[in-house]
mmCIF file of N, CA and C in Angstrom:
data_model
loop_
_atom_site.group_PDB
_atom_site.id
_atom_site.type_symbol
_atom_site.label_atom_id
_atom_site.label_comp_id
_atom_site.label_asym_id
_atom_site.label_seq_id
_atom_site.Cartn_x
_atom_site.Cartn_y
_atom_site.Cartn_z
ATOM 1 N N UNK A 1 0.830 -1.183 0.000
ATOM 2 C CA UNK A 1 0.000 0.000 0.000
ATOM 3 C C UNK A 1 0.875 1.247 0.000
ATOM 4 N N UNK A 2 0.473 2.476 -0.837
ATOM 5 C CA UNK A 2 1.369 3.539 -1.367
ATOM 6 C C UNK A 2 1.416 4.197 0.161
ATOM 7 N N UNK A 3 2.348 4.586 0.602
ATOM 8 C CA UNK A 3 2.430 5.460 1.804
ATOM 9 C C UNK A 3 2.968 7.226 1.412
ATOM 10 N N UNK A 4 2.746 7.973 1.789
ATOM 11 C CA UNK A 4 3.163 9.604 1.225
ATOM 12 C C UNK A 4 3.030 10.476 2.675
ATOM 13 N N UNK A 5 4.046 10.938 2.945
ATOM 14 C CA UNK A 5 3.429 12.173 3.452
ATOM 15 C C UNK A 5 3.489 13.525 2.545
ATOM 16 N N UNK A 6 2.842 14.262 3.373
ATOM 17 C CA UNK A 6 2.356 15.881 2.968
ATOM 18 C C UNK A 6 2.337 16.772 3.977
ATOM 19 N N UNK A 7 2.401 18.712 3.369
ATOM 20 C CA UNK A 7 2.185 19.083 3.917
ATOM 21 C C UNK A 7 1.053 19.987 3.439
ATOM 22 N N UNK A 8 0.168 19.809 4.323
ATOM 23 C CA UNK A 8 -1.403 20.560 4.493
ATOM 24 C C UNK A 8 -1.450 21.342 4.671
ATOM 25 N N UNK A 9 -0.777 22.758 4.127
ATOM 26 C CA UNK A 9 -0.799 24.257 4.793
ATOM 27 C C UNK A 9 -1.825 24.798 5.242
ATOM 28 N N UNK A 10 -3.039 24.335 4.261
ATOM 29 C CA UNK A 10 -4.513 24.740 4.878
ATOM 30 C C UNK A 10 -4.709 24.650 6.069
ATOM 31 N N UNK A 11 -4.472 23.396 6.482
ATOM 32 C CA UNK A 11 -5.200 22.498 7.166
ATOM 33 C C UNK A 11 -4.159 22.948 8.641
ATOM 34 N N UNK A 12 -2.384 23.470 8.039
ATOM 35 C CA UNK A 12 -1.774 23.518 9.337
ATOM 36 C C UNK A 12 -0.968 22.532 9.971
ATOM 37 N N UNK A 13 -0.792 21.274 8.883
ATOM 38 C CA UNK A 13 -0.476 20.112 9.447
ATOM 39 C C UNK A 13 -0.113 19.213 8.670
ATOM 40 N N UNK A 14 0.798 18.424 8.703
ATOM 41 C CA UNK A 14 1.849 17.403 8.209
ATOM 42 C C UNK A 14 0.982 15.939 7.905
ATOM 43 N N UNK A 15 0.394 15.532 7.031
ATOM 44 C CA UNK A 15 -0.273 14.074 7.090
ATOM 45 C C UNK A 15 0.540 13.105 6.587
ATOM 46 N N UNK A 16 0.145 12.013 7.019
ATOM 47 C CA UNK A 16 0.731 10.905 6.481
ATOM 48 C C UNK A 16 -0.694 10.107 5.690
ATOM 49 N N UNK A 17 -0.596 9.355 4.729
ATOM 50 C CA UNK A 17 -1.472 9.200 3.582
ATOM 51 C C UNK A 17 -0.924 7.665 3.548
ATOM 52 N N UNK A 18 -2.064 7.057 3.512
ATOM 53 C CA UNK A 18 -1.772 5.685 3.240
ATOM 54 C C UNK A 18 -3.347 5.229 2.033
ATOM 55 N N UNK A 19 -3.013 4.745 0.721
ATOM 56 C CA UNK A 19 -3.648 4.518 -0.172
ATOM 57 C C UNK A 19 -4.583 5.284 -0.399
ATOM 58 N N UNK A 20 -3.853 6.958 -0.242
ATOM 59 C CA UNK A 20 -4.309 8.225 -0.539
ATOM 60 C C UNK A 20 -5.555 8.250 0.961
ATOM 61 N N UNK A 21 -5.325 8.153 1.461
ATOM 62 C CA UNK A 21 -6.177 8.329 3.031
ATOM 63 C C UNK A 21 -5.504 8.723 4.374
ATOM 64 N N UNK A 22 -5.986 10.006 4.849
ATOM 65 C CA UNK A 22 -5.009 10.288 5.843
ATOM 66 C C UNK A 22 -5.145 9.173 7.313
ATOM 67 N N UNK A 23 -3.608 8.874 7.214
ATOM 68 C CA UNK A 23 -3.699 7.903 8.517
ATOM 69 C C UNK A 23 -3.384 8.562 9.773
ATOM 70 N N UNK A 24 -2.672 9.468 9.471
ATOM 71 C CA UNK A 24 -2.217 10.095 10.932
ATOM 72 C C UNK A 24 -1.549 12.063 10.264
ATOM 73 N N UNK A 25 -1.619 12.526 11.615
ATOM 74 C CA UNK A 25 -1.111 14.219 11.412
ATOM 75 C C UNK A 25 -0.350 14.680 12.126
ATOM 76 N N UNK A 26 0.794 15.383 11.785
ATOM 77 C CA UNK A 26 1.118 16.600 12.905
ATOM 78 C C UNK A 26 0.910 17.770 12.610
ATOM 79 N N UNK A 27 0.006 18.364 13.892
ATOM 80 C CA UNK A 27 -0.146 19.761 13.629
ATOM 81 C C UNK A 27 0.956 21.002 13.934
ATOM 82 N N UNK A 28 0.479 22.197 13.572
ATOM 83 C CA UNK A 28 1.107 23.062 14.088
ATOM 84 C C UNK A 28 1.454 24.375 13.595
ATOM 85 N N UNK A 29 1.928 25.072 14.296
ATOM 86 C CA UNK A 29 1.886 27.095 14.150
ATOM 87 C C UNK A 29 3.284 26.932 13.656
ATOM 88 N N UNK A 30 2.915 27.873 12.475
ATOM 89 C CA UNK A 30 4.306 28.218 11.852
ATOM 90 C C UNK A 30 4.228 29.968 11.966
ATOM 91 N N UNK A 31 4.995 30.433 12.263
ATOM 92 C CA UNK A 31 5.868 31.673 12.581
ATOM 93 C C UNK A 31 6.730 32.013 11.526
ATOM 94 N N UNK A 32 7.021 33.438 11.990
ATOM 95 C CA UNK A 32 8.062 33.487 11.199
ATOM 96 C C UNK A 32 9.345 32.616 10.557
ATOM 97 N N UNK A 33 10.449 32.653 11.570
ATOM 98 C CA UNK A 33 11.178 31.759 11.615
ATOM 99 C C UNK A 33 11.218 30.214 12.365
ATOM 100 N N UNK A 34 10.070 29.838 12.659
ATOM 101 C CA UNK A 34 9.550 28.695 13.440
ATOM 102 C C UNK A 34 8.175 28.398 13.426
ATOM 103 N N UNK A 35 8.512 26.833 13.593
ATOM 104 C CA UNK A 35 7.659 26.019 13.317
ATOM 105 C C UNK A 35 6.937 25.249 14.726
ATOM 106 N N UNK A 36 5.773 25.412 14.926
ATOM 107 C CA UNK A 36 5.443 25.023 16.789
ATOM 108 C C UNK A 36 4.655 23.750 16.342
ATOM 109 N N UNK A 37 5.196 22.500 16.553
ATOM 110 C CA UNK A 37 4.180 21.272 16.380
ATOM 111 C C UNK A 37 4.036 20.795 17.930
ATOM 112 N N UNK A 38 2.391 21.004 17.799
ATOM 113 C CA UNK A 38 1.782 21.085 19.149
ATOM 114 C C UNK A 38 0.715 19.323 19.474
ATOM 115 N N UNK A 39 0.843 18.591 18.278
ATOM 116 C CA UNK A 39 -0.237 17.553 18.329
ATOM 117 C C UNK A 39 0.613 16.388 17.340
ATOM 118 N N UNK A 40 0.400 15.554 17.727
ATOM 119 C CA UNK A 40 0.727 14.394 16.449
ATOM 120 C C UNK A 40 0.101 13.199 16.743
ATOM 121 N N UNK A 41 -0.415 12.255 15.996
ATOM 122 C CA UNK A 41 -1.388 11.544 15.879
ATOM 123 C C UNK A 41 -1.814 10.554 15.339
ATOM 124 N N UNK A 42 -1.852 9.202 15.033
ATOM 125 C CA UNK A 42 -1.973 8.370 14.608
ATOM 126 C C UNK A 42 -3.865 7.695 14.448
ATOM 127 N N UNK A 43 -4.105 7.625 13.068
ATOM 128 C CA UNK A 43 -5.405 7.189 14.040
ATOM 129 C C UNK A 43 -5.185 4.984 14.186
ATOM 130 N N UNK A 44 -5.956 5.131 15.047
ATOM 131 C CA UNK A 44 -6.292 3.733 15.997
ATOM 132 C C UNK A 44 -5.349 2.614 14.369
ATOM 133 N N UNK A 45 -6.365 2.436 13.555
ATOM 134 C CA UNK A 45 -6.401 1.486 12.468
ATOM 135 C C UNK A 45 -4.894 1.083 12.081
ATOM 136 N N UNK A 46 -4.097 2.465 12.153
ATOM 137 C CA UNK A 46 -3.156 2.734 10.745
ATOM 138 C C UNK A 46 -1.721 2.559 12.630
ATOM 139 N N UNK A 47 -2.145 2.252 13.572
ATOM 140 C CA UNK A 47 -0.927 2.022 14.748
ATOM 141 C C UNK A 47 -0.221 1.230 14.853
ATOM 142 N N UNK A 48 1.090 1.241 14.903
ATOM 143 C CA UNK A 48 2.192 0.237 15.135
ATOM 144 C C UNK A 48 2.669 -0.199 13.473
ATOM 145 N N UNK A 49 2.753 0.800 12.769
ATOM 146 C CA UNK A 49 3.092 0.130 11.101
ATOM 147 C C UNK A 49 4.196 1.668 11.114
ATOM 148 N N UNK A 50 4.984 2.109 12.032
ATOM 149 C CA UNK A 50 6.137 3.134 12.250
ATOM 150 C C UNK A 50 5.394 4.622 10.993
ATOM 151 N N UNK A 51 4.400 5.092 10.975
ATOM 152 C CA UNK A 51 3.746 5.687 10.049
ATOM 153 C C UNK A 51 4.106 7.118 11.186
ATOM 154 N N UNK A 52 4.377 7.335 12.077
ATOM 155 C CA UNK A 52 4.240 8.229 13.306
ATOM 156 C C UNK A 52 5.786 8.783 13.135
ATOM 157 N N UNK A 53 6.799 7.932 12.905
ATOM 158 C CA UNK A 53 8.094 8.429 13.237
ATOM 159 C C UNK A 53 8.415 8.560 11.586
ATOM 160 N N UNK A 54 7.268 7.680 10.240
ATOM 161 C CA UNK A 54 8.175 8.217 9.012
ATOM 162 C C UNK A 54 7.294 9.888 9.008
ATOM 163 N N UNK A 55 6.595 10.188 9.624
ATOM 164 C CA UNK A 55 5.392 11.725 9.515
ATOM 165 C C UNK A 55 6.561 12.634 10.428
ATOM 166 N N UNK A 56 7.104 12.421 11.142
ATOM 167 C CA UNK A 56 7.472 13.400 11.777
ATOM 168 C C UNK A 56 9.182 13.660 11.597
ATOM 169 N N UNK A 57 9.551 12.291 10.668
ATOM 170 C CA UNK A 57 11.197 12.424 9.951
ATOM 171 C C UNK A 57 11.024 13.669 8.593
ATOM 172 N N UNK A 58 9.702 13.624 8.016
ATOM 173 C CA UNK A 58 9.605 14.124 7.276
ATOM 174 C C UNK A 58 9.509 15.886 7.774
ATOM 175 N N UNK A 59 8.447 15.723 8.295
ATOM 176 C CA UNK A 59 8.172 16.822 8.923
ATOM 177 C C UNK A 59 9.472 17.682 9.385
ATOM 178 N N UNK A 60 10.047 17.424 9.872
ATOM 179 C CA UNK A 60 11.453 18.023 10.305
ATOM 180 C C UNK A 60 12.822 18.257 9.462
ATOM 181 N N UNK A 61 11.975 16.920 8.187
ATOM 182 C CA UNK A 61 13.531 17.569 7.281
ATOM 183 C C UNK A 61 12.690 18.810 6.392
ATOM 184 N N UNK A 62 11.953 18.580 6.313
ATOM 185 C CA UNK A 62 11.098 20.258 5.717
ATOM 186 C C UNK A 62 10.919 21.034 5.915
ATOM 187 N N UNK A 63 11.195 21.245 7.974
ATOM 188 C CA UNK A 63 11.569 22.295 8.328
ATOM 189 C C UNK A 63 13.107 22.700 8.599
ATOM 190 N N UNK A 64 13.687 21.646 8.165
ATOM 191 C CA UNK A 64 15.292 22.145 7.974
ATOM 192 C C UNK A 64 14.982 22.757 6.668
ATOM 193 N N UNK A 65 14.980 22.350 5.444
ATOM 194 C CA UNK A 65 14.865 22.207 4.264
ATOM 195 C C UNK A 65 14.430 23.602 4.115
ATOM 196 N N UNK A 66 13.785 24.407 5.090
ATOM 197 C CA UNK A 66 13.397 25.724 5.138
ATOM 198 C C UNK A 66 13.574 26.626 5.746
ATOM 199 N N UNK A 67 14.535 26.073 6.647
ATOM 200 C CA UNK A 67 15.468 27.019 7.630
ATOM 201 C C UNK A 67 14.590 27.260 9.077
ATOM 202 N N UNK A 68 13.590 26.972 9.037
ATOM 203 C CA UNK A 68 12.629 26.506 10.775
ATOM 204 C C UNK A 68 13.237 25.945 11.794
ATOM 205 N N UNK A 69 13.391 26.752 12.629
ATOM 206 C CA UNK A 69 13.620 25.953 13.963
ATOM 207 C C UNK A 69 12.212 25.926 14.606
ATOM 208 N N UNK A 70 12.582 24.622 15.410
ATOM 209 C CA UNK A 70 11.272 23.490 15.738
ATOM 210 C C UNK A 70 11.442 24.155 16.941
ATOM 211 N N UNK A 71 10.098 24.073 17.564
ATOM 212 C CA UNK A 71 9.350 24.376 18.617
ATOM 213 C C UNK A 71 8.517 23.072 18.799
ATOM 214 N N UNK A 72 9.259 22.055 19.762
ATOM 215 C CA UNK A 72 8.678 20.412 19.889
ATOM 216 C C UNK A 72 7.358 20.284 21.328
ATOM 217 N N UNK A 73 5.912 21.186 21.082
ATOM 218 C CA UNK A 73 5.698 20.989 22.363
ATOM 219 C C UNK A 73 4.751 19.870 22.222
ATOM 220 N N UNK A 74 4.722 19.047 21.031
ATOM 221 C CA UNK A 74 4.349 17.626 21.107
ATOM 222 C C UNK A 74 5.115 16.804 21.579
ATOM 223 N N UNK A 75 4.696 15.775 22.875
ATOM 224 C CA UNK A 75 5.931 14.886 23.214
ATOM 225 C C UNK A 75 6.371 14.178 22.244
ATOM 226 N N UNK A 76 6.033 13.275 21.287
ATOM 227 C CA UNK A 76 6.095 12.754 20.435
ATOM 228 C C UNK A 76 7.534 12.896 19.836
ATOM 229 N N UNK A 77 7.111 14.281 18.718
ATOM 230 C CA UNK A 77 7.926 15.208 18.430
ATOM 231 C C UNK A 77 9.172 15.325 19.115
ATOM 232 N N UNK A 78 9.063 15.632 20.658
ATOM 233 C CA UNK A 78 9.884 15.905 21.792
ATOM 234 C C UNK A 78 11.232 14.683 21.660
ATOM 235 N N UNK A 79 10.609 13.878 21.678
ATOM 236 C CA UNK A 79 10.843 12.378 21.852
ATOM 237 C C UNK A 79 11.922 12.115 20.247
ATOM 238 N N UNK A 80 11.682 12.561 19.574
ATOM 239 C CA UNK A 80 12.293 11.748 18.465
ATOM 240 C C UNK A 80 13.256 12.326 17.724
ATOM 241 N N UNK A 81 12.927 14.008 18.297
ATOM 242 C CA UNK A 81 14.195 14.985 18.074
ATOM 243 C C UNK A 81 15.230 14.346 19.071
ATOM 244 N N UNK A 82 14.983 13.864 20.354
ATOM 245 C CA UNK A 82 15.931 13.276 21.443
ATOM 246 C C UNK A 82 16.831 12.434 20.923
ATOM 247 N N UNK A 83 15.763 12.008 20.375
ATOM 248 C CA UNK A 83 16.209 10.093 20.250
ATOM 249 C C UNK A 83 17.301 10.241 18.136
ATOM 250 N N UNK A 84 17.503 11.492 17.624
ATOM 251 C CA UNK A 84 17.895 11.529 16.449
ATOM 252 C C UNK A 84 18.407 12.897 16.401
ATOM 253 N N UNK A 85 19.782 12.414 16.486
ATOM 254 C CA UNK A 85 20.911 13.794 16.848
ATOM 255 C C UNK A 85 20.799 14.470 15.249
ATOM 256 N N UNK A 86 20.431 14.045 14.311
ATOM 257 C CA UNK A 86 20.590 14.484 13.444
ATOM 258 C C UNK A 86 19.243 15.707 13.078
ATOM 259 N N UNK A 87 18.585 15.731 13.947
ATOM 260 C CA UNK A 87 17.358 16.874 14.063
ATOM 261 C C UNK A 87 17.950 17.878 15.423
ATOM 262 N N UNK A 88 18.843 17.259 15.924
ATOM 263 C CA UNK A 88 18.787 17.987 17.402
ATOM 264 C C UNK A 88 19.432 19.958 17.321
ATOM 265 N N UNK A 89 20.196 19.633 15.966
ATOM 266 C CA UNK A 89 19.974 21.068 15.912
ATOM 267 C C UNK A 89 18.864 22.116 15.888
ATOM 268 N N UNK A 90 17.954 21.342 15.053
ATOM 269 C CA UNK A 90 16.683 22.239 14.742
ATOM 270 C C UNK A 90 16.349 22.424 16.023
ATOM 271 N N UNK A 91 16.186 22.314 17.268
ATOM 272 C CA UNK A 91 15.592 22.504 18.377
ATOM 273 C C UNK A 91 15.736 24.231 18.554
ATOM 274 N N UNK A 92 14.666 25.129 18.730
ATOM 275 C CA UNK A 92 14.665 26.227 19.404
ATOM 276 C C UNK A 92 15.331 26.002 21.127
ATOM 277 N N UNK A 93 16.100 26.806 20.870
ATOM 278 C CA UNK A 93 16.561 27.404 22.358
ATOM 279 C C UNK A 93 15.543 27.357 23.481
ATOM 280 N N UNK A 94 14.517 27.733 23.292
ATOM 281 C CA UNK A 94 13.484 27.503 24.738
ATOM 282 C C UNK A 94 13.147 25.957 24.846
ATOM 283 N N UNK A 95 13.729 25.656 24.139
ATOM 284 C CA UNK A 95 13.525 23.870 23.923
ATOM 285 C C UNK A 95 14.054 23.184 25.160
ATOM 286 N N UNK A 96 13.784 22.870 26.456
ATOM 287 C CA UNK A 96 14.592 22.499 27.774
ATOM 288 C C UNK A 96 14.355 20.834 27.205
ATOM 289 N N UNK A 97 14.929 20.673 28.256
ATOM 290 C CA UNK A 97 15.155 19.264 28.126
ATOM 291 C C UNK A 97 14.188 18.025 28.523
ATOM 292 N N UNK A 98 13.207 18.715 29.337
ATOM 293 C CA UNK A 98 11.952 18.296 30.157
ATOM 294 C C UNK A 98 11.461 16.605 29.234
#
């Protein structure tokens, strides 16, 4: 089954698309120079098939890709910038360690 993510500017939010159907989202406020992802989400059906960490690899190289520093107040998010030094720059400065 075709998997894609996107980004939904309308909508505010990062989807992940599985046989053109959104399976899961991250939302969030974009700013000037930053990007605030406040929600991320999987729904029930589409859980445990890693659709959560390829939505939010993406998500983050697009806000490199655009010069955004991340504002992670989704744990999720929080969590996977931690866990992947290779995003850990993008972290905004008010970014504690919590």
């Amino acid at each position: 089954m075709p998997i894609e993510v996107v980004d939904n500017s309308t909508e505010s939010r990062f989807e992940v698309l599985v046989d053109g159907k959104v399976a899961g989202f991250a939302d969030y406020r974009l700013l000037p120079t930053k990007i605030v992802f406040t929600h991320t989400e999987v729904l029930p059906a589409y859980e445990g098939q890693g659709l959560a960490s390829r939505l939010v690899a993406f998500a983050l190289q697009a806000s490199a890709d655009t010069g955004l520093r991340v504002v992670p107040l989704c744990p999720y998010v929080a969590k996977y910038i931690k866990r992947h030094p290779e995003f850990q720059h993008l972290a905004d400065s008010s970014f504690g360690s919590g």
